[in-house]
Amino acid sequence: MPSPPTWEQRLLDSADVVVVLFPVYWWAMPALAKGWIDRVFTRGWAYDDGPDGGPSAIDQLHFVGVAAVDGGTYDRRGYREAMTTQLQHGIAGYSRIEESSVRLLFGAETDDPQVHEHLIAEGYKIGADMAQRAQLVFDRAGES
């Protein structure tokens, strides 16, 4: 018999879209954020790894990482692909979450205010795009 949902699971159940925003530490999500996922995304709630397992309790899960260095470093060393594999395929895919993405905001470790303004604008755009997609899904669900 599954455990009753935690308050975090109940909160996530009430969300249309879940976004995990985190600073990138050594080309990955910080241990505290990953530990939260490990404790909250449990079998029977976020996933069922049996052959007849149903969909996840979460419809959309998006990861947004704030990275210190530029995107070229991630591409040259394969970090972007590694993070996408771990987060989008390893966590969201394993949990049978229907829609997921990984977005990275690069170059945050700078004193240049123009770069900071660009990162803020990009973060806003990411949030607006996710909200729009969630609204489209919500609108389609109301049509049936």
CSV table of C-alpha atoms in Angstrom, one decimal:
chain,number,residue,atom,x,y,z
A,1,MET,CA,0.0,0.0,0.0
A,2,PRO,CA,1.5,3.4,-1.0
A,3,SER,CA,2.3,6.0,1.7
A,4,PRO,CA,-0.1,9.0,1.9
A,5,PRO,CA,1.2,11.9,-0.1
A,6,THR,CA,3.5,14.4,1.6
A,7,TRP,CA,2.7,18.1,1.7
A,8,GLU,CA,5.2,18.7,-1.1
A,9,GLN,CA,3.5,16.0,-3.3
A,10,ARG,CA,0.0,17.6,-2.5
A,11,LEU,CA,1.4,21.0,-3.5
A,12,LEU,CA,2.9,19.6,-6.8
A,13,ASP,CA,-0.4,17.8,-7.5
A,14,SER,CA,-2.1,21.2,-7.5
A,15,ALA,CA,0.3,22.7,-10.1
A,16,ASP,CA,-0.2,22.7,-13.8
A,17,VAL,CA,3.6,23.1,-14.4
A,18,VAL,CA,6.5,22.3,-12.2
A,19,VAL,CA,9.8,24.2,-12.7
A,20,VAL,CA,12.9,23.4,-10.8
A,21,LEU,CA,15.3,26.4,-10.9
A,22,PHE,CA,18.8,25.8,-9.6
A,23,PRO,CA,22.4,27.0,-9.8
A,24,VAL,CA,24.6,24.6,-11.7
A,25,TYR,CA,27.3,23.1,-9.4
A,26,TRP,CA,30.0,21.1,-11.1
A,27,TRP,CA,27.9,20.4,-14.2
A,28,ALA,CA,24.9,19.1,-12.2
A,29,MET,CA,22.0,20.1,-10.0
A,30,PRO,CA,23.1,20.8,-6.4
A,31,ALA,CA,22.9,17.8,-4.0
A,32,LEU,CA,20.1,19.4,-1.9
A,33,ALA,CA,17.9,19.9,-5.0
A,34,LYS,CA,18.6,16.3,-6.2
A,35,GLY,CA,17.9,15.0,-2.7
A,36,TRP,CA,14.6,16.8,-2.7
A,37,ILE,CA,13.7,15.0,-6.0
A,38,ASP,CA,14.8,11.7,-4.5
A,39,ARG,CA,12.5,12.2,-1.5
A,40,VAL,CA,9.5,13.7,-3.2
A,41,PHE,CA,9.4,11.8,-6.6
A,42,THR,CA,8.6,8.5,-5.0
A,43,ARG,CA,7.4,5.2,-6.5
A,44,GLY,CA,3.6,5.1,-6.6
A,45,TRP,CA,3.3,8.8,-6.8
A,46,ALA,CA,5.8,10.2,-9.4
A,47,TYR,CA,6.3,6.9,-11.2
A,48,ASP,CA,5.5,3.2,-11.2
A,49,ASP,CA,8.4,1.2,-12.6
A,50,GLY,CA,6.2,-1.9,-13.1
A,51,PRO,CA,5.3,-3.1,-16.6
A,52,ASP,CA,1.7,-1.7,-16.3
A,53,GLY,CA,2.8,1.6,-14.7
A,54,GLY,CA,0.6,4.5,-15.3
A,55,PRO,CA,1.4,8.2,-15.9
A,56,SER,CA,3.2,10.4,-13.4
A,57,ALA,CA,1.4,12.6,-10.9
A,58,ILE,CA,3.2,15.5,-12.7
A,59,ASP,CA,2.2,16.5,-16.3
A,60,GLN,CA,5.0,19.0,-17.0
A,61,LEU,CA,8.5,19.2,-15.4
A,62,HIS,CA,11.0,21.8,-16.6
A,63,PHE,CA,14.5,22.3,-15.3
A,64,VAL,CA,16.2,25.7,-15.5
A,65,GLY,CA,19.8,25.9,-14.5
A,66,VAL,CA,21.8,29.0,-13.9
A,67,ALA,CA,25.4,28.4,-15.1
A,68,ALA,CA,28.5,30.4,-14.3
A,69,VAL,CA,30.3,29.9,-17.6
A,70,ASP,CA,29.4,30.2,-21.3
A,71,GLY,CA,27.4,27.7,-23.4
A,72,GLY,CA,30.5,26.9,-25.5
A,73,THR,CA,32.2,25.3,-22.6
A,74,TYR,CA,29.1,23.1,-22.0
A,75,ASP,CA,29.0,22.1,-25.7
A,76,ARG,CA,32.7,21.4,-26.1
A,77,ARG,CA,32.8,19.2,-23.0
A,78,GLY,CA,29.4,17.5,-23.5
A,79,TYR,CA,28.0,18.9,-20.2
A,80,ARG,CA,24.7,20.2,-21.8
A,81,GLU,CA,24.0,16.7,-23.3
A,82,ALA,CA,25.0,15.0,-20.0
A,83,MET,CA,22.6,17.3,-18.0
A,84,THR,CA,19.8,16.7,-20.4
A,85,THR,CA,20.3,13.0,-20.2
A,86,GLN,CA,20.3,13.0,-16.4
A,87,LEU,CA,17.4,15.5,-15.9
A,88,GLN,CA,15.0,15.1,-18.9
A,89,HIS,CA,15.5,11.5,-19.6
A,90,GLY,CA,16.7,10.1,-16.3
A,91,ILE,CA,14.2,11.9,-14.0
A,92,ALA,CA,11.3,13.1,-16.1
A,93,GLY,CA,11.4,10.3,-18.6
A,94,TYR,CA,11.7,7.6,-16.0
A,95,SER,CA,8.8,9.2,-14.2
A,96,ARG,CA,6.7,9.1,-17.3
A,97,ILE,CA,6.2,12.8,-17.3
A,98,GLU,CA,4.6,13.8,-20.6
A,99,GLU,CA,6.4,17.1,-21.2
A,100,SER,CA,9.8,18.2,-19.9
A,101,SER,CA,12.7,20.4,-20.9
A,102,VAL,CA,16.1,21.5,-19.7
A,103,ARG,CA,17.1,25.1,-20.2
A,104,LEU,CA,20.4,26.7,-19.1
A,105,LEU,CA,21.1,30.3,-18.5
A,106,PHE,CA,24.8,30.8,-19.3
A,107,GLY,CA,27.5,33.3,-18.1
A,108,ALA,CA,26.0,34.2,-14.7
A,109,GLU,CA,29.4,34.6,-13.0
A,110,THR,CA,30.2,38.0,-14.3
A,111,ASP,CA,30.1,41.6,-13.0
A,112,ASP,CA,28.7,42.9,-16.3
A,113,PRO,CA,25.3,44.4,-15.7
A,114,GLN,CA,24.3,43.9,-19.3
A,115,VAL,CA,24.8,40.2,-19.1
A,116,HIS,CA,22.7,40.1,-15.9
A,117,GLU,CA,20.0,42.1,-17.7
A,118,HIS,CA,20.1,39.6,-20.6
A,119,LEU,CA,19.9,36.7,-18.2
A,120,ILE,CA,16.9,38.2,-16.4
A,121,ALA,CA,15.2,38.8,-19.7
A,122,GLU,CA,15.9,35.2,-20.9
A,123,GLY,CA,14.6,33.8,-17.6
A,124,TYR,CA,11.4,35.9,-18.0
A,125,LYS,CA,11.0,34.6,-21.6
A,126,ILE,CA,11.5,31.0,-20.4
A,127,GLY,CA,8.8,31.5,-17.8
A,128,ALA,CA,6.4,33.2,-20.2
A,129,ASP,CA,6.9,30.4,-22.8
A,130,MET,CA,6.1,27.7,-20.2
A,131,ALA,CA,3.1,29.5,-18.9
A,132,GLN,CA,1.8,29.9,-22.5
A,133,ARG,CA,2.3,26.1,-23.2
A,134,ALA,CA,0.6,25.3,-19.9
A,135,GLN,CA,-2.4,27.5,-20.9
A,136,LEU,CA,-2.6,25.8,-24.3
A,137,VAL,CA,-2.7,22.4,-22.6
A,138,PHE,CA,-5.3,23.7,-20.2
A,139,ASP,CA,-7.4,25.1,-23.0
A,140,ARG,CA,-7.3,21.8,-25.0
A,141,ALA,CA,-8.3,19.8,-21.9
A,142,GLY,CA,-11.4,22.1,-21.6
A,143,GLU,CA,-12.5,21.4,-25.2
A,144,SER,CA,-13.3,17.7,-24.6
